[in-house]
Amino acid sequence: MELLKKDRAGQWSIRINDQWRICFRWSEGDAMEVEIADYH
């Protein structure tokens, strides 16, 4: 799990594989704004 920077500052991500990540923001202990992003 890693904290993202630049245009995704404040978001965290978990790698699914080399191409895809699950990205989200933490809010009061819950994952919010969850998305699967193509990082290829």
PDB file of C-alpha atoms in Angstrom:
ATOM      1  CA  MET A   1       0.000   0.000   0.000  1.00  0.00           C
ATOM      2  CA  GLU A   2       1.416   3.392  -0.915  1.00  0.00           C
ATOM      3  CA  LEU A   3       0.486   7.047  -0.568  1.00  0.00           C
ATOM      4  CA  LEU A   4       0.139   8.678  -3.994  1.00  0.00           C
ATOM      5  CA  LYS A   5       1.487  12.096  -5.071  1.00  0.00           C
ATOM      6  CA  LYS A   6       0.862  14.909  -7.578  1.00  0.00           C
ATOM      7  CA  ASP A   7      -2.644  14.804  -9.114  1.00  0.00           C
ATOM      8  CA  ARG A   8      -3.606  11.920  -6.789  1.00  0.00           C
ATOM      9  CA  ALA A   9      -2.206  13.479  -3.601  1.00  0.00           C
ATOM     10  CA  GLY A  10      -4.113  12.264  -0.564  1.00  0.00           C
ATOM     11  CA  GLN A  11      -5.063   8.971  -2.190  1.00  0.00           C
ATOM     12  CA  TRP A  12      -3.653   5.566  -1.354  1.00  0.00           C
ATOM     13  CA  SER A  13      -3.201   2.631  -3.711  1.00  0.00           C
ATOM     14  CA  ILE A  14      -2.792  -1.120  -3.578  1.00  0.00           C
ATOM     15  CA  ARG A  15      -1.293  -2.816  -6.631  1.00  0.00           C
ATOM     16  CA  ILE A  16      -3.318  -5.572  -8.244  1.00  0.00           C
ATOM     17  CA  ASN A  17      -0.592  -6.240 -10.833  1.00  0.00           C
ATOM     18  CA  ASP A  18       1.811  -4.131 -12.962  1.00  0.00           C
ATOM     19  CA  GLN A  19      -1.089  -2.480 -14.817  1.00  0.00           C
ATOM     20  CA  TRP A  20      -3.905  -2.067 -12.296  1.00  0.00           C
ATOM     21  CA  ARG A  21      -4.247  -0.456  -8.857  1.00  0.00           C
ATOM     22  CA  ILE A  22      -7.075  -0.004  -6.393  1.00  0.00           C
ATOM     23  CA  CYS A  23      -7.051   3.693  -5.425  1.00  0.00           C
ATOM     24  CA  PHE A  24      -8.949   5.240  -2.517  1.00  0.00           C
ATOM     25  CA  ARG A  25      -9.003   7.921   0.186  1.00  0.00           C
ATOM     26  CA  TRP A  26      -9.223   7.284   3.934  1.00  0.00           C
ATOM     27  CA  SER A  27     -12.048   9.078   5.755  1.00  0.00           C
ATOM     28  CA  GLU A  28     -12.775   8.419   9.431  1.00  0.00           C
ATOM     29  CA  GLY A  29     -11.233   4.948   9.178  1.00  0.00           C
ATOM     30  CA  ASP A  30     -13.116   3.926   6.030  1.00  0.00           C
ATOM     31  CA  ALA A  31     -11.965   3.685   2.409  1.00  0.00           C
ATOM     32  CA  MET A  32     -13.883   6.201   0.270  1.00  0.00           C
ATOM     33  CA  GLU A  33     -13.863   7.073  -3.461  1.00  0.00           C
ATOM     34  CA  VAL A  34     -12.618   3.563  -4.296  1.00  0.00           C
ATOM     35  CA  GLU A  35     -11.674   2.945  -7.935  1.00  0.00           C
ATOM     36  CA  ILE A  36      -9.663   0.523 -10.035  1.00  0.00           C
ATOM     37  CA  ALA A  37      -7.173   2.545 -12.094  1.00  0.00           C
ATOM     38  CA  ASP A  38      -5.177   1.530 -15.193  1.00  0.00           C
ATOM     39  CA  TYR A  39      -1.541   2.532 -14.550  1.00  0.00           C
ATOM     40  CA  HIS A  40      -0.138   0.942 -17.720  1.00  0.00           C
TER      41      HIS A  40
END
